[in-house]
mmCIF file of C-alpha atoms in Angstrom:
data_model
loop_
_atom_site.group_PDB
_atom_site.id
_atom_site.type_symbol
_atom_site.label_atom_id
_atom_site.label_comp_id
_atom_site.label_asym_id
_atom_site.label_seq_id
_atom_site.Cartn_x
_atom_site.Cartn_y
_atom_site.Cartn_z
ATOM 1 C CA MET A 1 -0.031 0.003 0.018
ATOM 2 C CA ASP A 2 1.125 3.530 -0.682
ATOM 3 C CA LYS A 3 2.231 5.437 2.376
ATOM 4 C CA PRO A 4 -0.171 8.143 3.508
ATOM 5 C CA LYS A 5 1.075 11.495 2.335
ATOM 6 C CA VAL A 6 1.359 14.192 5.003
ATOM 7 C CA VAL A 7 2.366 17.816 4.451
ATOM 8 C CA LEU A 8 3.909 19.352 7.587
ATOM 9 C CA GLY A 9 3.727 23.062 7.388
ATOM 10 C CA VAL A 10 5.943 25.004 9.760
ATOM 11 C CA SER A 11 5.480 28.735 10.349
ATOM 12 C CA GLY A 12 7.827 31.156 11.974
ATOM 13 C CA GLY A 13 7.578 30.703 15.732
ATOM 14 C CA ILE A 14 10.044 29.655 18.413
ATOM 15 C CA ALA A 15 8.128 26.393 18.777
ATOM 16 C CA ALA A 16 9.271 25.383 15.283
ATOM 17 C CA TYR A 17 11.967 23.208 16.852
ATOM 18 C CA LYS A 18 9.233 20.969 18.347
ATOM 19 C CA ALA A 19 7.991 20.155 14.859
ATOM 20 C CA CYS A 20 11.125 18.055 14.462
ATOM 21 C CA GLU A 21 9.735 15.583 16.981
ATOM 22 C CA LEU A 22 6.363 15.597 15.254
ATOM 23 C CA LEU A 23 8.133 14.893 11.921
ATOM 24 C CA ARG A 24 10.018 11.989 13.476
ATOM 25 C CA ARG A 25 6.830 10.440 14.812
ATOM 26 C CA LEU A 26 5.114 10.782 11.479
ATOM 27 C CA THR A 27 7.932 9.277 9.448
ATOM 28 C CA GLU A 28 8.570 6.432 11.880
ATOM 29 C CA SER A 29 4.911 5.462 11.896
ATOM 30 C CA GLY A 30 4.959 4.923 8.139
ATOM 31 C CA HIS A 31 3.878 8.273 6.674
ATOM 32 C CA GLU A 32 5.558 9.993 3.737
ATOM 33 C CA VAL A 33 6.105 13.573 4.899
ATOM 34 C CA ARG A 34 6.875 16.691 2.862
ATOM 35 C CA VAL A 35 7.906 19.649 5.036
ATOM 36 C CA VAL A 36 6.835 23.074 3.766
ATOM 37 C CA PRO A 37 8.206 25.837 5.986
ATOM 38 C CA THR A 38 7.722 29.563 5.698
ATOM 39 C CA ASP A 39 10.716 31.817 5.238
ATOM 40 C CA SER A 40 10.403 32.874 8.841
ATOM 41 C CA ALA A 41 10.418 29.241 10.035
ATOM 42 C CA LEU A 42 13.858 28.818 8.508
ATOM 43 C CA HIS A 43 15.230 31.392 10.961
ATOM 44 C CA PHE A 44 14.509 28.823 13.681
ATOM 45 C CA VAL A 45 15.201 25.473 11.951
ATOM 46 C CA GLY A 46 17.149 25.283 8.694
ATOM 47 C CA ALA A 47 16.081 23.598 5.466
ATOM 48 C CA ALA A 48 18.823 20.973 5.770
ATOM 49 C CA THR A 49 17.340 19.682 9.000
ATOM 50 C CA TRP A 50 13.870 19.309 7.501
ATOM 51 C CA SER A 51 15.225 17.641 4.363
ATOM 52 C CA ALA A 52 17.366 15.205 6.314
ATOM 53 C CA LEU A 53 14.607 14.156 8.690
ATOM 54 C CA SER A 54 11.889 13.843 6.023
ATOM 55 C CA GLY A 55 13.954 12.439 3.172
ATOM 56 C CA ASN A 56 12.227 14.978 0.820
ATOM 57 C CA PRO A 57 13.329 18.306 -0.687
ATOM 58 C CA VAL A 58 12.419 21.463 1.210
ATOM 59 C CA THR A 59 11.576 24.826 -0.254
ATOM 60 C CA THR A 60 9.506 27.870 0.693
ATOM 61 C CA GLU A 61 9.158 29.194 -2.879
ATOM 62 C CA VAL A 62 6.549 28.535 -5.580
ATOM 63 C CA TRP A 63 9.301 29.263 -8.163
ATOM 64 C CA ASP A 64 11.428 26.178 -7.331
ATOM 65 C CA SER A 65 10.920 23.105 -9.557
ATOM 66 C CA VAL A 66 8.270 25.076 -11.526
ATOM 67 C CA HIS A 67 7.788 22.183 -14.026
ATOM 68 C CA GLU A 68 6.309 20.131 -11.153
ATOM 69 C CA VAL A 69 3.853 22.952 -10.258
ATOM 70 C CA PRO A 70 4.543 22.422 -6.532
ATOM 71 C CA HIS A 71 2.158 25.154 -5.385
ATOM 72 C CA VAL A 72 -0.694 23.008 -6.714
ATOM 73 C CA ARG A 73 0.599 19.436 -6.633
ATOM 74 C CA ILE A 74 1.702 19.246 -3.067
ATOM 75 C CA GLY A 75 -1.743 20.122 -1.721
ATOM 76 C CA GLN A 76 -3.576 18.076 -4.299
ATOM 77 C CA SER A 77 -1.764 14.908 -3.474
ATOM 78 C CA ALA A 78 -1.823 15.199 0.337
ATOM 79 C CA ASP A 79 -3.904 12.970 2.606
ATOM 80 C CA LEU A 80 -3.336 15.344 5.529
ATOM 81 C CA VAL A 81 -1.915 18.827 6.016
ATOM 82 C CA VAL A 82 -0.825 19.795 9.507
ATOM 83 C CA VAL A 83 0.680 23.184 10.395
ATOM 84 C CA ALA A 84 2.705 23.159 13.632
ATOM 85 C CA PRO A 85 3.332 25.715 14.860
ATOM 86 C CA ALA A 86 0.675 27.887 13.297
ATOM 87 C CA THR A 87 1.355 31.535 14.078
ATOM 88 C CA ALA A 88 -1.212 34.308 14.254
ATOM 89 C CA ASP A 89 -0.030 35.529 10.843
ATOM 90 C CA LEU A 90 -0.367 32.084 9.250
ATOM 91 C CA LEU A 91 -3.895 31.659 10.688
ATOM 92 C CA ALA A 92 -4.884 35.028 9.275
ATOM 93 C CA LYS A 93 -3.537 34.211 5.816
ATOM 94 C CA ALA A 94 -5.297 30.833 5.797
ATOM 95 C CA ALA A 95 -8.588 32.298 6.942
ATOM 96 C CA HIS A 96 -8.521 34.986 4.262
ATOM 97 C CA GLY A 97 -7.226 32.792 1.408
ATOM 98 C CA LEU A 98 -3.949 34.665 0.967
ATOM 99 C CA ALA A 99 -1.278 32.764 -0.959
ATOM 100 C CA ASP A 100 2.122 34.471 -0.981
ATOM 101 C CA ASP A 101 4.370 31.456 -0.438
ATOM 102 C CA LEU A 102 4.402 27.688 -0.973
ATOM 103 C CA LEU A 103 2.675 26.814 2.346
ATOM 104 C CA THR A 104 -0.255 29.143 1.892
ATOM 105 C CA ASN A 105 -0.683 27.960 -1.727
ATOM 106 C CA THR A 106 -0.644 24.425 -0.461
ATOM 107 C CA LEU A 107 -3.410 25.213 2.021
ATOM 108 C CA LEU A 108 -5.550 26.639 -0.752
ATOM 109 C CA THR A 109 -5.176 23.620 -2.971
ATOM 110 C CA ALA A 110 -5.554 20.897 -0.328
ATOM 111 C CA ARG A 111 -8.775 18.904 -0.413
ATOM 112 C CA CYS A 112 -7.819 16.693 2.515
ATOM 113 C CA PRO A 113 -8.233 17.243 6.255
ATOM 114 C CA VAL A 114 -6.244 20.161 7.585
ATOM 115 C CA VAL A 115 -4.979 20.500 11.211
ATOM 116 C CA PHE A 116 -3.645 23.732 12.665
ATOM 117 C CA ALA A 117 -1.622 23.688 15.953
ATOM 118 C CA PRO A 118 -1.424 27.339 16.971
ATOM 119 C CA ALA A 119 1.467 28.712 19.060
ATOM 120 C CA MET A 120 1.759 32.337 20.074
ATOM 121 C CA HIS A 121 1.701 34.704 23.066
ATOM 122 C CA THR A 122 -1.551 34.710 25.049
ATOM 123 C CA GLU A 123 -2.464 38.246 24.007
ATOM 124 C CA MET A 124 -2.144 37.324 20.342
ATOM 125 C CA TRP A 125 -4.294 34.155 20.789
ATOM 126 C CA GLU A 126 -7.017 36.046 22.666
ATOM 127 C CA HIS A 127 -7.066 38.976 20.217
ATOM 128 C CA PRO A 128 -10.552 39.221 18.523
ATOM 129 C CA ALA A 129 -8.912 39.110 15.077
ATOM 130 C CA THR A 130 -7.225 35.732 15.833
ATOM 131 C CA GLN A 131 -10.383 34.311 17.385
ATOM 132 C CA GLU A 132 -12.374 35.365 14.327
ATOM 133 C CA ASN A 133 -9.851 33.674 12.049
ATOM 134 C CA VAL A 134 -9.919 30.480 14.109
ATOM 135 C CA ALA A 135 -13.713 30.443 14.039
ATOM 136 C CA THR A 136 -13.628 30.904 10.246
ATOM 137 C CA LEU A 137 -11.195 28.012 9.741
ATOM 138 C CA ARG A 138 -13.263 25.724 12.033
ATOM 139 C CA ARG A 139 -16.447 26.679 10.254
ATOM 140 C CA ARG A 140 -14.822 25.524 6.954
ATOM 141 C CA GLY A 141 -13.979 22.174 8.443
ATOM 142 C CA ALA A 142 -10.337 22.566 9.592
ATOM 143 C CA VAL A 143 -9.284 21.235 12.967
ATOM 144 C CA VAL A 144 -7.723 24.018 14.981
ATOM 145 C CA ILE A 145 -6.167 22.607 18.154
ATOM 146 C CA GLU A 146 -6.525 24.755 21.252
ATOM 147 C CA PRO A 147 -3.065 25.779 22.434
ATOM 148 C CA ALA A 148 -1.718 24.545 25.743
ATOM 149 C CA VAL A 149 -1.236 26.592 28.908
ATOM 150 C CA GLY A 150 2.327 26.918 30.130
ATOM 151 C CA ARG A 151 5.694 28.636 29.743
ATOM 152 C CA LEU A 152 5.940 30.820 26.667
ATOM 153 C CA THR A 153 8.896 32.688 25.155
ATOM 154 C CA GLY A 154 10.879 34.489 27.862
ATOM 155 C CA VAL A 155 9.319 34.690 31.301
ATOM 156 C CA ASP A 156 5.727 34.759 30.113
ATOM 157 C CA THR A 157 3.255 32.049 31.063
ATOM 158 C CA GLY A 158 -0.252 31.572 29.770
ATOM 159 C CA LYS A 159 -2.340 30.017 27.008
ATOM 160 C CA GLY A 160 -0.553 29.845 23.686
ATOM 161 C CA ARG A 161 2.033 27.163 24.143
ATOM 162 C CA LEU A 162 2.321 24.505 21.414
ATOM 163 C CA PRO A 163 0.913 21.151 22.654
ATOM 164 C CA GLU A 164 3.427 18.386 23.054
ATOM 165 C CA PRO A 165 4.430 16.798 19.714
ATOM 166 C CA GLY A 166 3.304 13.344 20.786
ATOM 167 C CA GLU A 167 -0.224 14.675 21.466
ATOM 168 C CA ILE A 168 -0.344 16.554 18.161
ATOM 169 C CA PHE A 169 0.661 13.330 16.470
ATOM 170 C CA GLU A 170 -2.275 11.523 18.055
ATOM 171 C CA VAL A 171 -4.658 14.151 16.656
ATOM 172 C CA CYS A 172 -3.086 13.810 13.220
ATOM 173 C CA ARG A 173 -3.237 10.049 13.337
ATOM 174 C CA ARG A 174 -6.925 10.050 14.146
ATOM 175 C CA VAL A 175 -7.842 12.828 11.724
ATOM 176 C CA LEU A 176 -5.956 11.060 9.001
ATOM 177 C CA ALA A 177 -7.791 7.761 9.723
ATOM 178 C CA ARG A 178 -11.159 9.458 9.578
ATOM 179 C CA GLY A 179 -10.145 11.311 6.372
ATOM 180 C CA ILE A 180 -9.199 8.044 4.638
ATOM 181 C CA GLU A 181 -12.535 6.570 5.669
ATOM 182 C CA GLU A 182 -14.257 9.708 4.290
ATOM 183 C CA ARG A 183 -15.978 10.290 7.592
ATOM 184 C CA PRO A 184 -16.786 13.951 8.299
ATOM 185 C CA LEU A 185 -15.768 16.029 11.262
ATOM 186 C CA ASP A 186 -19.152 15.440 12.777
ATOM 187 C CA LEU A 187 -18.420 17.312 15.955
ATOM 188 C CA ALA A 188 -17.160 20.508 14.308
ATOM 189 C CA GLY A 189 -18.617 23.521 15.954
ATOM 190 C CA ARG A 190 -19.677 21.567 19.041
ATOM 191 C CA HIS A 191 -18.497 22.067 22.576
ATOM 192 C CA VAL A 192 -18.240 18.836 24.569
ATOM 193 C CA VAL A 193 -17.327 18.225 28.159
ATOM 194 C CA VAL A 194 -15.578 15.053 29.302
ATOM 195 C CA SER A 195 -14.751 14.036 32.913
ATOM 196 C CA ALA A 196 -11.932 11.607 33.540
ATOM 197 C CA GLY A 197 -9.879 10.011 36.314
ATOM 198 C CA GLY A 198 -10.951 9.223 39.838
ATOM 199 C CA THR A 199 -11.923 11.568 42.658
ATOM 200 C CA ARG A 200 -10.166 11.440 46.020
ATOM 201 C CA GLU A 201 -11.936 12.247 49.323
ATOM 202 C CA PRO A 202 -9.429 13.328 52.003
ATOM 203 C CA LEU A 203 -9.469 11.726 55.460
ATOM 204 C CA ASP A 204 -6.530 13.719 56.813
ATOM 205 C CA PRO A 205 -3.558 15.586 55.286
ATOM 206 C CA VAL A 206 -1.974 12.325 54.023
ATOM 207 C CA ARG A 207 -4.790 9.873 53.434
ATOM 208 C CA PHE A 208 -7.855 9.754 51.155
ATOM 209 C CA LEU A 209 -10.614 7.441 49.930
ATOM 210 C CA GLY A 210 -10.132 6.851 46.256
ATOM 211 C CA ASN A 211 -10.441 4.364 43.402
ATOM 212 C CA ARG A 212 -8.330 2.681 40.694
ATOM 213 C CA SER A 213 -9.297 4.927 37.755
ATOM 214 C CA THR A 214 -6.361 6.316 35.775
ATOM 215 C CA GLY A 215 -8.318 8.478 33.347
ATOM 216 C CA LYS A 216 -7.302 6.567 30.172
ATOM 217 C CA GLN A 217 -10.842 6.091 28.908
ATOM 218 C CA GLY A 218 -11.781 9.769 29.497
ATOM 219 C CA TYR A 219 -8.579 10.994 27.892
ATOM 220 C CA ALA A 220 -9.281 8.692 24.877
ATOM 221 C CA LEU A 221 -12.718 10.309 24.605
ATOM 222 C CA ALA A 222 -11.195 13.802 24.739
ATOM 223 C CA ARG A 223 -8.646 12.969 22.025
ATOM 224 C CA ALA A 224 -11.281 11.438 19.792
ATOM 225 C CA ALA A 225 -13.543 14.511 20.151
ATOM 226 C CA VAL A 226 -10.693 16.881 19.226
ATOM 227 C CA ALA A 227 -9.986 14.831 16.120
ATOM 228 C CA ARG A 228 -13.647 15.064 15.166
ATOM 229 C CA GLY A 229 -13.553 18.832 15.288
ATOM 230 C CA ALA A 230 -15.054 19.558 18.766
ATOM 231 C CA ARG A 231 -13.992 22.134 21.301
ATOM 232 C CA VAL A 232 -13.235 19.975 24.319
ATOM 233 C CA THR A 233 -13.233 20.692 28.044
ATOM 234 C CA LEU A 234 -11.619 17.921 30.017
ATOM 235 C CA VAL A 235 -12.358 17.857 33.712
ATOM 236 C CA SER A 236 -9.515 15.662 35.052
ATOM 237 C CA ALA A 237 -9.528 14.190 38.504
ATOM 238 C CA ASN A 238 -6.104 13.129 39.766
ATOM 239 C CA SER A 239 -4.848 11.734 36.442
ATOM 240 C CA GLU A 240 -1.160 11.742 35.650
ATOM 241 C CA LEU A 241 -1.658 11.406 31.874
ATOM 242 C CA PRO A 242 -0.285 14.089 29.529
ATOM 243 C CA ASP A 243 -2.785 16.747 28.479
ATOM 244 C CA PRO A 244 -4.537 15.770 25.217
ATOM 245 C CA ALA A 245 -3.620 18.302 22.516
ATOM 246 C CA GLY A 246 -6.562 20.668 21.861
ATOM 247 C CA ALA A 247 -8.436 20.101 25.158
ATOM 248 C CA ASP A 248 -8.887 22.732 27.811
ATOM 249 C CA VAL A 249 -7.964 20.778 30.959
ATOM 250 C CA VAL A 250 -9.571 21.644 34.304
ATOM 251 C CA ARG A 251 -7.941 19.821 37.199
ATOM 252 C CA VAL A 252 -9.989 18.789 40.233
ATOM 253 C CA GLY A 253 -9.486 16.490 43.251
ATOM 254 C CA THR A 254 -12.760 15.761 44.987
ATOM 255 C CA ALA A 255 -16.266 14.922 43.893
ATOM 256 C CA VAL A 256 -17.536 18.304 45.038
ATOM 257 C CA GLN A 257 -14.857 20.034 42.946
ATOM 258 C CA LEU A 258 -15.682 17.887 39.972
ATOM 259 C CA ARG A 259 -19.333 18.763 40.278
ATOM 260 C CA GLU A 260 -18.579 22.472 40.294
ATOM 261 C CA ALA A 261 -16.272 22.179 37.286
ATOM 262 C CA VAL A 262 -18.650 20.042 35.239
ATOM 263 C CA VAL A 263 -21.689 22.189 35.920
ATOM 264 C CA LYS A 264 -19.782 25.326 34.972
ATOM 265 C CA ALA A 265 -18.402 23.850 31.755
ATOM 266 C CA ALA A 266 -21.744 22.221 30.804
ATOM 267 C CA ALA A 267 -23.504 25.629 30.679
ATOM 268 C CA ASP A 268 -22.781 25.992 26.965
ATOM 269 C CA ALA A 269 -21.959 22.358 26.062
ATOM 270 C CA ASP A 270 -23.692 20.301 23.398
ATOM 271 C CA ALA A 271 -22.694 17.066 25.164
ATOM 272 C CA VAL A 272 -21.348 15.936 28.504
ATOM 273 C CA VAL A 273 -19.650 12.551 28.956
ATOM 274 C CA MET A 274 -19.121 11.515 32.568
ATOM 275 C CA ALA A 275 -16.274 9.005 32.277
ATOM 276 C CA ALA A 276 -14.706 9.858 35.657
ATOM 277 C CA ALA A 277 -15.026 7.474 38.601
ATOM 278 C CA VAL A 278 -16.746 9.755 41.075
ATOM 279 C CA ALA A 279 -16.762 8.735 44.702
ATOM 280 C CA ASP A 280 -20.275 8.069 45.984
ATOM 281 C CA PHE A 281 -19.263 8.944 49.599
ATOM 282 C CA ARG A 282 -16.832 11.129 51.477
ATOM 283 C CA PRO A 283 -15.758 11.265 55.124
ATOM 284 C CA ALA A 284 -18.126 13.262 57.249
ATOM 285 C CA THR A 285 -15.220 14.934 58.999
ATOM 286 C CA TYR A 286 -11.657 15.883 57.985
ATOM 287 C CA ALA A 287 -8.876 15.457 60.466
ATOM 288 C CA GLU A 288 -6.628 18.524 60.459
ATOM 289 C CA GLY A 289 -3.724 16.407 61.662
ATOM 290 C CA LYS A 290 -2.631 12.946 60.661
ATOM 291 C CA ILE A 291 -4.752 10.277 62.290
ATOM 292 C CA LYS A 292 -2.460 8.402 64.716
ATOM 293 C CA LYS A 293 -2.443 4.801 65.896
ATOM 294 C CA ARG A 294 -2.999 4.514 69.631
ATOM 295 C CA ASP A 295 -1.704 1.412 71.418
ATOM 296 C CA GLY A 296 -4.594 -0.532 73.007
ATOM 297 C CA HIS A 297 -7.286 1.442 71.127
ATOM 298 C CA GLU A 298 -9.248 0.465 68.061
ATOM 299 C CA PRO A 299 -9.469 3.263 65.438
ATOM 300 C CA ASP A 300 -12.619 5.392 65.492
ATOM 301 C CA PRO A 301 -15.206 4.482 62.839
ATOM 302 C CA ILE A 302 -15.099 6.554 59.695
ATOM 303 C CA VAL A 303 -18.545 8.074 59.139
ATOM 304 C CA LEU A 304 -19.407 8.642 55.452
ATOM 305 C CA VAL A 305 -21.849 11.046 53.882
ATOM 306 C CA ARG A 306 -23.169 11.069 50.283
ATOM 307 C CA ASN A 307 -21.454 13.031 47.572
ATOM 308 C CA PRO A 308 -23.583 14.942 45.033
ATOM 309 C CA ASP A 309 -24.860 12.782 42.195
ATOM 310 C CA VAL A 310 -23.437 14.814 39.304
ATOM 311 C CA LEU A 311 -24.767 12.589 36.514
ATOM 312 C CA ALA A 312 -28.335 12.611 37.811
ATOM 313 C CA GLU A 313 -28.159 16.378 38.437
ATOM 314 C CA ILE A 314 -27.037 17.377 34.972
ATOM 315 C CA SER A 315 -29.404 14.833 33.336
ATOM 316 C CA ALA A 316 -32.396 16.242 35.225
ATOM 317 C CA ASP A 317 -31.491 19.909 34.725
ATOM 318 C CA ARG A 318 -30.109 20.223 31.214
ATOM 319 C CA ALA A 319 -28.192 23.410 30.629
ATOM 320 C CA ARG A 320 -29.593 23.792 27.116
ATOM 321 C CA PRO A 321 -32.145 22.079 24.869
ATOM 322 C CA GLY A 322 -30.940 19.025 23.045
ATOM 323 C CA GLN A 323 -27.916 18.523 25.273
ATOM 324 C CA VAL A 324 -26.756 14.925 25.236
ATOM 325 C CA ILE A 325 -25.655 13.393 28.530
ATOM 326 C CA VAL A 326 -23.559 10.230 28.715
ATOM 327 C CA GLY A 327 -22.775 8.303 31.896
ATOM 328 C CA PHE A 328 -20.482 5.365 32.728
ATOM 329 C CA ALA A 329 -21.364 2.406 34.968
ATOM 330 C CA ALA A 330 -18.555 0.371 36.441
ATOM 331 C CA GLU A 331 -20.105 -2.930 37.606
ATOM 332 C CA THR A 332 -18.692 -6.049 39.173
ATOM 333 C CA ASP A 333 -21.708 -8.380 38.915
ATOM 334 C CA ASP A 334 -25.132 -8.485 37.113
ATOM 335 C CA VAL A 335 -23.511 -5.989 34.820
ATOM 336 C CA LEU A 336 -26.332 -5.364 32.311
ATOM 337 C CA ALA A 337 -29.135 -5.579 34.830
ATOM 338 C CA ASN A 338 -27.466 -3.098 37.103
ATOM 339 C CA GLY A 339 -26.668 -0.944 34.079
ATOM 340 C CA ARG A 340 -30.292 -0.802 32.912
ATOM 341 C CA ALA A 341 -31.441 0.113 36.369
ATOM 342 C CA LYS A 342 -28.828 2.864 36.615
ATOM 343 C CA LEU A 343 -29.781 4.250 33.221
ATOM 344 C CA ALA A 344 -33.426 4.647 34.379
ATOM 345 C CA ARG A 345 -32.382 6.033 37.698
ATOM 346 C CA LYS A 346 -29.902 8.620 36.382
ATOM 347 C CA GLY A 347 -32.019 9.851 33.418
ATOM 348 C CA CYS A 348 -29.093 10.221 31.019
ATOM 349 C CA ASP A 349 -29.352 9.530 27.226
ATOM 350 C CA LEU A 350 -26.537 6.914 27.040
ATOM 351 C CA LEU A 351 -24.883 4.773 29.688
ATOM 352 C CA VAL A 352 -21.610 2.948 28.952
ATOM 353 C CA VAL A 353 -21.632 -0.198 31.078
ATOM 354 C CA ASN A 354 -18.475 -2.204 31.666
ATOM 355 C CA GLU A 355 -17.303 -4.826 34.103
ATOM 356 C CA VAL A 356 -14.471 -3.692 36.319
ATOM 357 C CA GLY A 357 -12.146 -5.330 38.806
ATOM 358 C CA GLU A 358 -8.618 -5.298 40.114
ATOM 359 C CA HIS A 359 -7.213 -6.398 36.779
ATOM 360 C CA LYS A 360 -10.109 -5.317 34.512
ATOM 361 C CA THR A 361 -10.534 -1.957 32.711
ATOM 362 C CA PHE A 362 -8.812 0.307 35.275
ATOM 363 C CA GLY A 363 -5.339 1.197 34.029
ATOM 364 C CA SER A 364 -5.711 -1.002 30.972
ATOM 365 C CA GLU A 365 -5.186 0.154 27.401
ATOM 366 C CA ALA A 366 -8.333 -1.785 26.292
ATOM 367 C CA ASN A 367 -11.946 -1.955 27.261
ATOM 368 C CA GLU A 368 -15.145 -3.867 26.558
ATOM 369 C CA ALA A 369 -18.596 -2.405 27.086
ATOM 370 C CA VAL A 370 -22.214 -2.182 26.152
ATOM 371 C CA VAL A 371 -23.677 1.247 25.487
ATOM 372 C CA LEU A 372 -27.302 1.376 26.696
ATOM 373 C CA ALA A 373 -29.612 4.088 25.359
ATOM 374 C CA ALA A 374 -32.672 5.652 26.857
ATOM 375 C CA ASP A 375 -34.636 4.542 23.785
ATOM 376 C CA GLY A 376 -33.968 0.915 24.617
ATOM 377 C CA THR A 377 -31.234 0.214 22.057
ATOM 378 C CA GLU A 378 -28.016 -1.509 23.043
ATOM 379 C CA THR A 379 -24.658 -1.209 21.282
ATOM 380 C CA PRO A 380 -22.009 -3.797 22.275
ATOM 381 C CA VAL A 381 -18.399 -2.754 21.900
ATOM 382 C CA PRO A 382 -16.039 -5.781 21.732
ATOM 383 C CA TYR A 383 -12.794 -5.891 23.609
ATOM 384 C CA GLY A 384 -10.288 -3.565 21.998
ATOM 385 C CA PRO A 385 -8.459 -0.229 22.359
ATOM 386 C CA LYS A 386 -10.202 2.380 24.460
ATOM 387 C CA GLU A 387 -10.136 4.776 21.515
ATOM 388 C CA ALA A 388 -12.446 2.363 19.645
ATOM 389 C CA LEU A 389 -14.975 2.626 22.502
ATOM 390 C CA ALA A 390 -14.536 6.396 22.457
ATOM 391 C CA ASP A 391 -15.377 6.579 18.738
ATOM 392 C CA THR A 392 -18.472 4.446 19.301
ATOM 393 C CA VAL A 393 -19.633 6.788 22.051
ATOM 394 C CA TRP A 394 -19.123 9.860 19.833
ATOM 395 C CA ASP A 395 -20.895 8.140 16.938
ATOM 396 C CA LEU A 396 -23.977 7.696 19.089
ATOM 397 C CA VAL A 397 -23.690 11.260 20.517
ATOM 398 C CA ALA A 398 -23.329 12.744 16.995
ATOM 399 C CA ASP A 399 -26.460 10.846 15.845
ATOM 400 C CA ARG A 400 -28.441 12.375 18.726
ATOM 401 C CA LEU A 401 -27.058 15.881 18.055
ATOM 402 C CA GLY A 402 -28.211 15.635 14.470
#
């Protein structure tokens, strides 16, 4: 089979050096990559580097190799175009159809999926002109990844950092797969909220009640939604996984904090997927100092109180008409029977039911589940990668969003 053809556009930002790692991941995973930098990008990383790493010639000019008509052919033959980093200037040119170099000509001629990974200072990203350009590109079907929050050039910190190359690669891989299958970006223009990980309820300054959830399924859901064009808010409870490229990550610890974050994010969301393992109970009291062992004395009983039922709350009180709510049910016995009862009790639209245990689901790279729907339909998902379950969930959500 022919290798998938990827065009890696690189515009003139300090984060251009990170694109070398993205290029390596693309080539080592079997893609044929043509790097098309801007003139400004070559001030940060030279043409020789791009050519050596890709194995293909590198130029910024439409006048080089004119007989091959590169300003048309490169875009026409691509299966995916990804621009990383994408500066504010590059986004403006792409949004307005300007074509003054090889990269912008390639963007105009491409008929394949296009991914932009912006990187710039916070003020530039938040400027109304940039936000309008991003909205225009998204409206036309491009995937514009939300920049990460972190250290920028110099001493500045804020939103505008290029996401990690490995996470950008995951977005590209998934977008490319969907493009080959000719499946649309069916979540484009949608805002979705995903919760992930496991809440922890503190007993004292060093101990907590928790669970085995690592957040892998929720993070797979977030990555899948980004690749399908959605704006994603990920409410992450105590997960140590790297931030998915393109997701706005809100970190929480307890069930009460998770409820606050989810309700706030859900206010303008089209869909909410509650994949986090939320503690049903928390200690009634919190010990300000570490609870000590006392010789000859049994420990005092730990009194528990109920945590808020976030899934039932947001299902009963939808923030907007047509909002789709998805829950997860981790069961150890009578899996489907308990799942059907929970679906009726919670009032959500879809419930993903899976069997869990010490060596099942939690921490694993794979999952097996049945997705129960309020209309009575059931969708089994065979054992496989968690991203496969994520895509099934979003397929069902997209159907309900119309």
